[in-house]
Tab-separated table of C-alpha atoms and ligand atoms in Angstrom:
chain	number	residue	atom	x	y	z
A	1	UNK	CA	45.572	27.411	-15.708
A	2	UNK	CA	45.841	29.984	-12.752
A	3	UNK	CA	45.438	29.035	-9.487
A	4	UNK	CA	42.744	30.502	-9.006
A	5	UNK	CA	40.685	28.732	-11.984
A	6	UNK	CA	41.637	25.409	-9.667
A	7	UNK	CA	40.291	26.486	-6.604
A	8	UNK	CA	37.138	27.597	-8.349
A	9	UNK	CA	36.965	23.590	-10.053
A	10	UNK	CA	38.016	22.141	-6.511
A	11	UNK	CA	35.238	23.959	-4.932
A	12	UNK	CA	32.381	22.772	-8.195
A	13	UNK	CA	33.846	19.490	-7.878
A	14	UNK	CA	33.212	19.399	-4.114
A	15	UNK	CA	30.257	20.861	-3.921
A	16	UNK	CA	28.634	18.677	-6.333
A	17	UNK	CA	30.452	15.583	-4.425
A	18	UNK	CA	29.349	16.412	-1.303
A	19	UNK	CA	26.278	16.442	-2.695
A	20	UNK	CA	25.321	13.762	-4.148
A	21	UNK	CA	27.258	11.605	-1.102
A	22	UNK	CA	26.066	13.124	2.249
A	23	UNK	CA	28.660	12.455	4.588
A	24	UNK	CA	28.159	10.881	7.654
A	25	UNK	CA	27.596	13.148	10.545
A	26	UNK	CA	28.911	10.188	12.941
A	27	UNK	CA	32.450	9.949	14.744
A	28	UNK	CA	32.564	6.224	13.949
A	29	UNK	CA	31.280	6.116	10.324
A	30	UNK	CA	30.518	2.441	10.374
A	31	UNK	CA	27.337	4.031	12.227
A	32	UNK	CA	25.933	5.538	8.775
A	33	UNK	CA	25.670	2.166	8.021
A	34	UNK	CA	21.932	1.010	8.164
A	35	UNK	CA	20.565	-1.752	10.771
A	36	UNK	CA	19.610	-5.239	9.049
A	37	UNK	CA	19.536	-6.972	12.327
A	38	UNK	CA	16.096	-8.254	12.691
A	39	UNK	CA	14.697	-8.482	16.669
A	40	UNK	CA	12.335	-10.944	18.060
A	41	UNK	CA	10.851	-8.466	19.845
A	42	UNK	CA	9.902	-5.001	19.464
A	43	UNK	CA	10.210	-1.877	21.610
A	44	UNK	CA	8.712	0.782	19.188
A	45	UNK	CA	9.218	4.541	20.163
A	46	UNK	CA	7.764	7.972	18.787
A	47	UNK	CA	9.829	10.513	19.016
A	48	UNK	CA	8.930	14.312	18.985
A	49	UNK	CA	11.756	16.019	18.913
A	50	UNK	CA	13.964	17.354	21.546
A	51	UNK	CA	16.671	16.038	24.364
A	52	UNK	CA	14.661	13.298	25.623
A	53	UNK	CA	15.755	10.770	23.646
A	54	UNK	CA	19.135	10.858	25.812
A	55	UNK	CA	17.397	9.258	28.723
A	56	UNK	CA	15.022	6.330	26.665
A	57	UNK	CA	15.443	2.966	28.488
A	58	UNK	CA	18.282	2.014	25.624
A	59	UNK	CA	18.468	-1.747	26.462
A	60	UNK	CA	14.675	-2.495	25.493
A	61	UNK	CA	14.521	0.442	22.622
A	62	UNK	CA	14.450	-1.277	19.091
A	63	UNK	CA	12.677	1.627	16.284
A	64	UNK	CA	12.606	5.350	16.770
A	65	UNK	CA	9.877	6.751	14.815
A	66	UNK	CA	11.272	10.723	14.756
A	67	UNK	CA	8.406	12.691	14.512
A	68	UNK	CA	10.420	15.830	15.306
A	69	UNK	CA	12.994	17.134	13.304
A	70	UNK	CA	15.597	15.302	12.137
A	71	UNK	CA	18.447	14.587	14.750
A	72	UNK	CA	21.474	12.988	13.048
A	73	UNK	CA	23.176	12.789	17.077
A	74	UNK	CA	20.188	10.609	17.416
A	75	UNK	CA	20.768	8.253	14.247
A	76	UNK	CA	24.098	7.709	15.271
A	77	UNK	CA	23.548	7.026	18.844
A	78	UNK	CA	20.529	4.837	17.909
A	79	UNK	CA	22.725	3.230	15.418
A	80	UNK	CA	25.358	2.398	18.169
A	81	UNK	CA	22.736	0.265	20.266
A	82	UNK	CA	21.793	-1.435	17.098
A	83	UNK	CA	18.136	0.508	17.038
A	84	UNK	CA	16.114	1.557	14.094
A	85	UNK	CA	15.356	5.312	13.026
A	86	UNK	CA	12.708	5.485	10.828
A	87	UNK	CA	10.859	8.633	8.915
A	88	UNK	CA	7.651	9.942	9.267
A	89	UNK	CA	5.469	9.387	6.118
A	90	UNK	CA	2.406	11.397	5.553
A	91	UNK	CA	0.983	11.843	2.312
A	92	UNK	CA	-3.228	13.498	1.582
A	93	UNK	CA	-4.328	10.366	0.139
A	94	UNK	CA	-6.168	11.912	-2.547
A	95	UNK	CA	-2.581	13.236	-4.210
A	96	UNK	CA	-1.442	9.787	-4.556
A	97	UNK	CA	-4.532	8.516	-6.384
A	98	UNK	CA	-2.281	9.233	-9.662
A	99	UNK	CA	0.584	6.050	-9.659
A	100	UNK	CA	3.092	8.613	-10.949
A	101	UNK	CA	2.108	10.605	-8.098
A	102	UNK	CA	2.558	7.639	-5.724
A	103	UNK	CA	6.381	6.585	-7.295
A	104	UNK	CA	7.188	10.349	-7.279
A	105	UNK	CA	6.394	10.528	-3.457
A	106	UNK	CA	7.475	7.235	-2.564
A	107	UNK	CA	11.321	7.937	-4.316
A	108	UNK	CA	11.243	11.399	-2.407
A	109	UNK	CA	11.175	9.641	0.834
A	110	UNK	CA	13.684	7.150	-0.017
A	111	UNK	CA	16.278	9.769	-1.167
A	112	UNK	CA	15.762	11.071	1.973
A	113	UNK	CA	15.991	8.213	4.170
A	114	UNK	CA	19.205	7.691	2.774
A	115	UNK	CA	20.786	11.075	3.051
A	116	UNK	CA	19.849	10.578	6.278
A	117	UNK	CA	21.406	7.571	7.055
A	118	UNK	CA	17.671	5.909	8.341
A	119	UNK	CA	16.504	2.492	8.081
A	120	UNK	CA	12.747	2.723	6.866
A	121	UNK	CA	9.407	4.675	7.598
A	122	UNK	CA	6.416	4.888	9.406
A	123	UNK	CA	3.242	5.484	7.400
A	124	UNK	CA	1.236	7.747	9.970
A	125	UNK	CA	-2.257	8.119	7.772
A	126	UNK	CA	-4.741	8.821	9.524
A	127	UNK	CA	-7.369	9.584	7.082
A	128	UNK	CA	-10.970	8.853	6.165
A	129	UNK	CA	-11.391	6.174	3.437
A	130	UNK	CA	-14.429	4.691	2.566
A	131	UNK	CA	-14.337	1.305	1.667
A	132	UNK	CA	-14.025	0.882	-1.966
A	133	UNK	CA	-13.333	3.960	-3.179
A	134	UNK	CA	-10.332	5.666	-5.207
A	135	UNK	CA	-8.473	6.628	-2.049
A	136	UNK	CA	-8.922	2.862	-0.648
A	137	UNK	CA	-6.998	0.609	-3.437
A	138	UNK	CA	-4.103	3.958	-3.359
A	139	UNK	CA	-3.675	3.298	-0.010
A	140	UNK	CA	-3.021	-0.060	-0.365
A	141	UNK	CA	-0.712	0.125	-3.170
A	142	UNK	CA	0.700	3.074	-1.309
A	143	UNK	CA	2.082	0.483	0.941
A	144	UNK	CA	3.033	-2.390	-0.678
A	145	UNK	CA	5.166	0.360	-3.066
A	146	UNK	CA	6.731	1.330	-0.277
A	147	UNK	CA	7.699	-1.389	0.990
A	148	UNK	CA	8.869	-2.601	-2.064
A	149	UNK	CA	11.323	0.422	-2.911
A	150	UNK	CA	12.634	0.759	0.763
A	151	UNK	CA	13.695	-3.155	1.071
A	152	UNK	CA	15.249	-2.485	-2.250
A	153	UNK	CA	17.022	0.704	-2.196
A	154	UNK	CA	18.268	0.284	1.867
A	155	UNK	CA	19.067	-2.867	3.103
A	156	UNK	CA	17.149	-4.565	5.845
A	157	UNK	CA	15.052	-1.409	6.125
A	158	UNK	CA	11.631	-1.598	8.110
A	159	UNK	CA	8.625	-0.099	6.534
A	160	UNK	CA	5.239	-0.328	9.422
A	161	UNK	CA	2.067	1.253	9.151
A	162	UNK	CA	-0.290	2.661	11.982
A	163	UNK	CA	-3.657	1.441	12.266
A	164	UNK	CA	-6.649	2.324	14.547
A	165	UNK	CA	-7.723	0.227	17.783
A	166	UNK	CA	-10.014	-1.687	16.041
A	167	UNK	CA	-10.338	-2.576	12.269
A	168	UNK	CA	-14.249	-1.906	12.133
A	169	UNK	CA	-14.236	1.227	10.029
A	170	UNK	CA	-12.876	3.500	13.466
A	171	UNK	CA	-13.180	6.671	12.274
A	172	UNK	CA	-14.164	6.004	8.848
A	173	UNK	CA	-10.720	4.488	8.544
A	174	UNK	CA	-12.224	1.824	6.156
A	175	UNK	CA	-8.738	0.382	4.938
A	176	UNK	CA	-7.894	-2.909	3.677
A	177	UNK	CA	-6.496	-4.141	6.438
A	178	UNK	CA	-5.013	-7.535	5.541
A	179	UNK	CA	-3.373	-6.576	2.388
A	180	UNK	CA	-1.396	-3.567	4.272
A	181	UNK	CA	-0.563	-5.972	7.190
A	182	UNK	CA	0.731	-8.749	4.345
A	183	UNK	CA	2.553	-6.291	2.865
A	184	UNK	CA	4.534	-4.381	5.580
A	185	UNK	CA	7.210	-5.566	8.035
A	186	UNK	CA	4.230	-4.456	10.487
A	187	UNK	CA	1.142	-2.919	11.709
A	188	UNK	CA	1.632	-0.282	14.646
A	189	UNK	CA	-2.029	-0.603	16.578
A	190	UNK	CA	-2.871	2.334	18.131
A	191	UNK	CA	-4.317	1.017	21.484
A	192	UNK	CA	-5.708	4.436	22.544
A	193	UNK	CA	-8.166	7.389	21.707
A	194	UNK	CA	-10.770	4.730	21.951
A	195	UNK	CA	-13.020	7.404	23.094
A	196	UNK	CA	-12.865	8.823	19.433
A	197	UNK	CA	-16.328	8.002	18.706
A	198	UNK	CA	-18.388	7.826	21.691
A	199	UNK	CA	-22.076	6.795	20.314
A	200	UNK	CA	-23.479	5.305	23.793
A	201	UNK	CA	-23.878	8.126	26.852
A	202	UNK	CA	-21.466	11.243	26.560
A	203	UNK	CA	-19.949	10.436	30.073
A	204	UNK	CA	-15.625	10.574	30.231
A	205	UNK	CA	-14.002	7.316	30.112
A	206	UNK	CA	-10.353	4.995	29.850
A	207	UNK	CA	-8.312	6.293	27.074
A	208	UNK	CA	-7.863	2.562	26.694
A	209	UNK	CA	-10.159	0.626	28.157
A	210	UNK	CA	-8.533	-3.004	28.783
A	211	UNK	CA	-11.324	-5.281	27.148
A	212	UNK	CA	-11.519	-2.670	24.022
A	213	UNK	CA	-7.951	-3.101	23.533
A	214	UNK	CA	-8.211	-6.811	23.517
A	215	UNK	CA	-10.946	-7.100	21.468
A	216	UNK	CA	-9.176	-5.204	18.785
A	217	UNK	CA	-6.483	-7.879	18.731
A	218	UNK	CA	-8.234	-10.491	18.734
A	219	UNK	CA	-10.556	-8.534	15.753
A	220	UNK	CA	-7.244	-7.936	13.908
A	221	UNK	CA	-6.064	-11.752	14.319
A	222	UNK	CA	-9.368	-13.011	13.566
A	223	UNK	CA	-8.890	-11.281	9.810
A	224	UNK	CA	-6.096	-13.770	9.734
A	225	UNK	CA	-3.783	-10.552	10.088
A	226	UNK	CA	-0.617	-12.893	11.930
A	227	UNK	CA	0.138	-11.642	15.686
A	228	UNK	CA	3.667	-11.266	14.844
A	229	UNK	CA	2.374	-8.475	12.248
A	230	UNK	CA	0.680	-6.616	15.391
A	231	UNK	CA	2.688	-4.061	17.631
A	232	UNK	CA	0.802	-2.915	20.463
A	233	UNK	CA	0.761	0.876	20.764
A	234	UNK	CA	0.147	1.765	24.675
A	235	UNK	CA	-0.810	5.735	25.379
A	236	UNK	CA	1.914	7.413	27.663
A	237	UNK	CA	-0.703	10.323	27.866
A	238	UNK	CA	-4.624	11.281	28.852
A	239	UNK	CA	-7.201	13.202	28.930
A	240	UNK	CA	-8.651	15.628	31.149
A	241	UNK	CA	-12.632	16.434	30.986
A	242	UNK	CA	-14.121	19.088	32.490
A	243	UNK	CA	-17.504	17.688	33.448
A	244	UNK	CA	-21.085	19.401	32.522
A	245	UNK	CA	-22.104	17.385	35.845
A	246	UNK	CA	-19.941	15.181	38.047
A	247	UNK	CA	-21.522	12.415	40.329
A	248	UNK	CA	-20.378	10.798	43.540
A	249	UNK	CA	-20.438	7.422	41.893
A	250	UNK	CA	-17.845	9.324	39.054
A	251	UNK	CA	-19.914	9.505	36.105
A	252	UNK	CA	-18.440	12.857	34.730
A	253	UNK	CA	-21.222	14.085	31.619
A	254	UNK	CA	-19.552	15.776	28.676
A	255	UNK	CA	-20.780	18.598	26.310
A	256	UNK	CA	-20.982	17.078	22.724
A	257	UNK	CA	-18.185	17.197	20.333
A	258	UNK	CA	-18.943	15.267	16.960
A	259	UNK	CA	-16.480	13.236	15.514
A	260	UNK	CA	-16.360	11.706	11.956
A	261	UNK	CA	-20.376	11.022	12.422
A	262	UNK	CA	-20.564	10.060	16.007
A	263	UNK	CA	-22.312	12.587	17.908
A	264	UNK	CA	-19.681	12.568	20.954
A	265	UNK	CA	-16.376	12.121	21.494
A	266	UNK	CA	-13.006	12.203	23.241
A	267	UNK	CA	-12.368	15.657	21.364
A	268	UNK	CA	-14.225	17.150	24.364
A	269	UNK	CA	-11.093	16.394	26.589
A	270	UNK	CA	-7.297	17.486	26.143
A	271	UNK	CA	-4.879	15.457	26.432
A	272	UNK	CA	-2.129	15.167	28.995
A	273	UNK	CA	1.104	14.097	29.211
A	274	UNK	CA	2.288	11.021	32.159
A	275	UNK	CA	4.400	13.711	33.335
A	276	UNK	CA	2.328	16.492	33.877
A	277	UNK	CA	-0.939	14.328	35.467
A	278	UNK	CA	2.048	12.949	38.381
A	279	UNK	CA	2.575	16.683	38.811
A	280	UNK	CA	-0.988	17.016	39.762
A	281	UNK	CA	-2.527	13.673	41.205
A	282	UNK	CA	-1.517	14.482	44.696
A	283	UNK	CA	-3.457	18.041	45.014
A	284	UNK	CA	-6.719	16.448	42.940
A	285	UNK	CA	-9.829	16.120	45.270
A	286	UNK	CA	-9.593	12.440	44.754
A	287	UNK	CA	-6.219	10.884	44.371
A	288	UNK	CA	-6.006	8.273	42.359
A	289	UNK	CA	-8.949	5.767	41.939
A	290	UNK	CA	-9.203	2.824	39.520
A	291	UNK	CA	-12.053	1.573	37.602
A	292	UNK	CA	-12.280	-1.793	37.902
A	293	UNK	CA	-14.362	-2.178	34.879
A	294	UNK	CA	-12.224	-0.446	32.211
A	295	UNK	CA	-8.715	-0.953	34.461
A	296	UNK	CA	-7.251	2.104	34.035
A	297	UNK	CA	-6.872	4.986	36.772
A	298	UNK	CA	-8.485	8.283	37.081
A	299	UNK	CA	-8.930	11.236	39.444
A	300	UNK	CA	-10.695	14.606	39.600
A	301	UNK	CA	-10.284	17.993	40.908
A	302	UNK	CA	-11.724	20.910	40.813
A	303	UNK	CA	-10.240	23.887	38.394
A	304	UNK	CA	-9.811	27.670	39.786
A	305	UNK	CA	-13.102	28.497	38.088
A	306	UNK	CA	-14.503	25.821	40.236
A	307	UNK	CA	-14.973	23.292	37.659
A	308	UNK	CA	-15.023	19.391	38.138
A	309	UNK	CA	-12.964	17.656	36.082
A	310	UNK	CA	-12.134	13.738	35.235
A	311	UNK	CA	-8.629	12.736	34.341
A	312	UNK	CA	-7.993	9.353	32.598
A	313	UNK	CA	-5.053	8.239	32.001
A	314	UNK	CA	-2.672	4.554	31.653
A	315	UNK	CA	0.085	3.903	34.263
A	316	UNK	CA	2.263	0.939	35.192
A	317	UNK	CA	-0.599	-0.845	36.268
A	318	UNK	CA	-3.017	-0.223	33.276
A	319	UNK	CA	0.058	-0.460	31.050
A	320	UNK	CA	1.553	-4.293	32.791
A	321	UNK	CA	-2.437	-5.810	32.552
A	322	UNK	CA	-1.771	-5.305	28.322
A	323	UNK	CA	1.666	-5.573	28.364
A	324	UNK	CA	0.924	-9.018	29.475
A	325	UNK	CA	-1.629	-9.973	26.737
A	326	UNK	CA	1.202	-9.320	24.159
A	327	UNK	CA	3.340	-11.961	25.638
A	328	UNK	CA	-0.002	-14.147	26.010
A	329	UNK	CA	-0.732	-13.511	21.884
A	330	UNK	CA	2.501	-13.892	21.044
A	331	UNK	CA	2.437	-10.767	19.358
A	332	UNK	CA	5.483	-8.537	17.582
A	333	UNK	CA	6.355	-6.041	20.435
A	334	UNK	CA	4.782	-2.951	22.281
A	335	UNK	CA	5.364	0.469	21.765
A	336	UNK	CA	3.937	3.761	23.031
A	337	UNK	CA	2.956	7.511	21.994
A	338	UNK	CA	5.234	9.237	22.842
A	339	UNK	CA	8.576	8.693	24.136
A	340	UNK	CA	8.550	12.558	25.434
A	341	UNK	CA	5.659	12.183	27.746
A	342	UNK	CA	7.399	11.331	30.893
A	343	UNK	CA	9.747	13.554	33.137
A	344	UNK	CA	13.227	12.659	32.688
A	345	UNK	CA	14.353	15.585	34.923
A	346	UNK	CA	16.771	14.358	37.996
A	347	UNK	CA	14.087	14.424	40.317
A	348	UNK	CA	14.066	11.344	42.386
A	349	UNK	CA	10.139	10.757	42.482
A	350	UNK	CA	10.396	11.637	38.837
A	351	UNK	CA	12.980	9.406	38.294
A	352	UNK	CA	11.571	6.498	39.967
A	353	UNK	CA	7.588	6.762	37.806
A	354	UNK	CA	9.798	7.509	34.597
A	355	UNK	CA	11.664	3.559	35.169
A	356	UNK	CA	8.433	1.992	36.167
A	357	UNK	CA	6.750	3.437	32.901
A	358	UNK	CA	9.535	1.745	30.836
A	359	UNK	CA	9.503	-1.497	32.933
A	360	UNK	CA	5.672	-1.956	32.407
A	361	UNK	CA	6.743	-2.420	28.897
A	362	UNK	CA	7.937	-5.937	29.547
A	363	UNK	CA	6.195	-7.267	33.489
A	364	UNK	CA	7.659	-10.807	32.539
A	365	UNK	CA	11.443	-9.433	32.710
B	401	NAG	C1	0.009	15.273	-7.541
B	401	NAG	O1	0.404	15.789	-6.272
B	401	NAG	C2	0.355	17.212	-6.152
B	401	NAG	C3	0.833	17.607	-4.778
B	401	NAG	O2	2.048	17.005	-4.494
B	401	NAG	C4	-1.043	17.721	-6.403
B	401	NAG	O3	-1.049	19.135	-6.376
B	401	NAG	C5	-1.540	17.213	-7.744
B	401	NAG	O4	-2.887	17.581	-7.904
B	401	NAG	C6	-1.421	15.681	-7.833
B	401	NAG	N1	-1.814	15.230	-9.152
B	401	NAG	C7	-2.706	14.267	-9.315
B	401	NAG	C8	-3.001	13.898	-10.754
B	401	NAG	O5	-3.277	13.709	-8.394
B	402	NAG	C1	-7.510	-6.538	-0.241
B	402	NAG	O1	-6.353	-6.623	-1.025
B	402	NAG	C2	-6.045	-7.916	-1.484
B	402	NAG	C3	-4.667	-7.884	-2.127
B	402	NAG	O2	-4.521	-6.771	-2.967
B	402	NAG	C4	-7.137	-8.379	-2.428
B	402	NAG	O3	-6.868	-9.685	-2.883
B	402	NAG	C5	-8.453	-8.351	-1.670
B	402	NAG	O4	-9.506	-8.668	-2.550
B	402	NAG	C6	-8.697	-6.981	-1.066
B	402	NAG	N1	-9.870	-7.069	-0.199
B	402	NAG	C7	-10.865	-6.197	-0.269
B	402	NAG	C8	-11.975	-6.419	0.674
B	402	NAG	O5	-10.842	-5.225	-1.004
B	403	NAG	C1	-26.044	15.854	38.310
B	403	NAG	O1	-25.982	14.604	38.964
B	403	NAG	C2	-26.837	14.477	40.094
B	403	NAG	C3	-26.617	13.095	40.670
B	403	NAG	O2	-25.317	12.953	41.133
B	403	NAG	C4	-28.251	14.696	39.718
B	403	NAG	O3	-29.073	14.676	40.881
B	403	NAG	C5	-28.430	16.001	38.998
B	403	NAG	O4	-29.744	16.120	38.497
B	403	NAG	C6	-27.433	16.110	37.828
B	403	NAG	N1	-27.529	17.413	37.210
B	403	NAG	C7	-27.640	17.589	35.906
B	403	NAG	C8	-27.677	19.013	35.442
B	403	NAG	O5	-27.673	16.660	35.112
B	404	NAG	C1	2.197	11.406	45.613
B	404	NAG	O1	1.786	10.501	46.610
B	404	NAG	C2	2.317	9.202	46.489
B	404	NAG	C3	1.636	8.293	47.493
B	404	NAG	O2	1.381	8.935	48.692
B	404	NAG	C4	3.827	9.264	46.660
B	404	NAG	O3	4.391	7.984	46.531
B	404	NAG	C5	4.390	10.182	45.588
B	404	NAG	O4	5.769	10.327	45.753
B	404	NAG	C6	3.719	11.536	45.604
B	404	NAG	N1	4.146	12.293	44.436
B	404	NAG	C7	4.644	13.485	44.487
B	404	NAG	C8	5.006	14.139	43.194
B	404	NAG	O5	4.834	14.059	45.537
């Protein structure tokens, strides 16, 4: 054969290798390898993409949810402090009604967990499901097939799914709750948007109100759902209202935005970022006050338009009170949307809310 005829099998020959073995994108290759180390305690992270990820307080970091595009620098260096990366999974329920449907999706996000050198998913489903129907037995054998084919095709892997606040039906997410928590490694509890479905007076509150929060533990636990199946999800964001009419004693009235069948909701505010909020607390009309009710912080200013607006939002002090009640339940770990939200610039103020966001994570240590 001519030379030429073996360069052109060399190349078909590594083409289809390469292939069907992604290499590792790592310096050290033993960091492809996927993390079975299981932690007693959880430090659970969203990531959305981006630099940030550089300055994460490593030494409490356990899971990386990447929510961005896919960073293999940040698999390896996750890998090297022993951490998790885990996919995003999102799926229209209705799709995966079918079970051949469900397998098809389900081996799709293996195969790519593993070309990607990851060690499980997050199921991020946030939609409506009335109790009973099609969508609601799917869902639940969505998970537990999940489960199933990650711990068997990748070692050790960690397969958690992301519930609401509360398990009463919030926002028409009617789930079976205590078959999905049985089934997965565990249940990410989104402690925040608790203003989703506002069906008392349209007035601006806590993002996440302390008792609310509790009360949705102690909701989930009371389903006999076990505390060490419960990661507390803390919001490392806002929301700003612009009030129809502000009072002195703070009551800010909102126009009315429906949500999912309640007739007001949190939809009437935007949300905004820890980092952006420190930018502007100083200059607000009212510096920081704290409601002693909900124990969280707010302020308000006053727009160019001339506009009053409310800003709530979680900070050390919010964050340590529930912090502390996951210690006091004995519950799996604490986590936060997002990772991103704080300023990791070199600024020294910056610097110094950015630590004291990540050390409200844990008050005890
Ligand atoms: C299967 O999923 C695809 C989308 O991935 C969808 O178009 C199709 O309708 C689904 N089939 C069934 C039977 O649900
Ligand atoms: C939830 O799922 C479990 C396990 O599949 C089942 O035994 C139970 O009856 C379901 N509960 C409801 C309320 O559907
Ligand atoms: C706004 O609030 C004040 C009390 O602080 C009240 O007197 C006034 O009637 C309110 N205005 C509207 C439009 O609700
Ligand atoms: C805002 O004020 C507080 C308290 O006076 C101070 O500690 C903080 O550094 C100030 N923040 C900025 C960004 O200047």
């Amino acid at each position: 054969m001519s030379r030429g005829i073996w360069c052109f099998l060399w190349l078909v020959v590594f083409v289809w290798g390469s292939r069907s073995v992604p290499s590792c994108p790592c310096q050290d290759p033993t960091l492809c390898v996927p993390i079975a180390r299981h932690r007693d305690f959880e430090v659970y992270v969203f990531d959305i993409g981006g630099q940030n990820w550089k300055s994460y307080d490593w030494s409490q970091v356990t899971t990386v949810a990447t929510f961005g595009k896919y960073d293999p620098e940040l698999m390896c260096y996750a890998h090297s402090k022993g951490s998790r990366v885990v996919l995003k999974g999102d799926v229209l329920l209705k799709n995966i009604i079918d079970p051949k449907n469900r397998t098809d999706w389900i081996t799709q996000q293996v195969d790519l967990a593993k070309t990607q050198f990851m060690d499980g998913i997050n199921l991020d489903i946030e939609q409506e499901v009335i109790k009973g129907s099609p969508e609601y037995y799917a869902l639940t054998a969505l998970v537990e097939e999940t489960v199933e084919a990650f711990h068997r095709e990748i070692q050790g892997s960690q397969v958690t799914f992301d519930v609401a606040w509360s398990p009463k039906c919030v926002d028409i997410r009617c789930y079976n709750y205590t078959a999905i928590a049985n089934a997965c490694d565990f249940l990410f509890v989104m402690s925040y948007d608790e203003q989703s479905q506002i069906w008392t007076e349209c007035v601006a509150g806590a993002n996440a109100p302390y008792t609310w929060t509790l009360d949705g533990y102690d909701e989930y636990i009371s389903m006999n759902i076990d505390p060490k199946k419960l990661v507390m999800g803390v919001p490392w964001y806002g929301y700003d209202y612009k009030c129809l009419n502000l009072s002195k004693d703070h009551k800010c009235t909102l126009h009315k935005v429906p949500f999912r069948g309640a007739p007001c909701s949190d939809a009437a505010g935007n949300q905004v970022a820890y980092r952006a909020m420190m930018k502007q607390i100083n200059s607000s009309i009212s510096g920081r006050l704290w409601d002693d009710q909900q124990k969280a912080p707010f302020y308000e200013y006053k727009d160019a338009e001339g506009i009053d607006h409310q800003v709530w939002y979680d900070d050390p002090e919010s964050i340590s009170l529930k912090a502390a009640y996951v210690q006091k339940l004995g519950l799996r770990g604490i986590g936060m949307w997002n990772g991103d939200l704080l300023d990791y610039s070199d600024d020294p103020i910056a610097e110094q809310q950015t630590e004291a966001m990540w050390k409200a994570l844990r008050p005890s240590l």
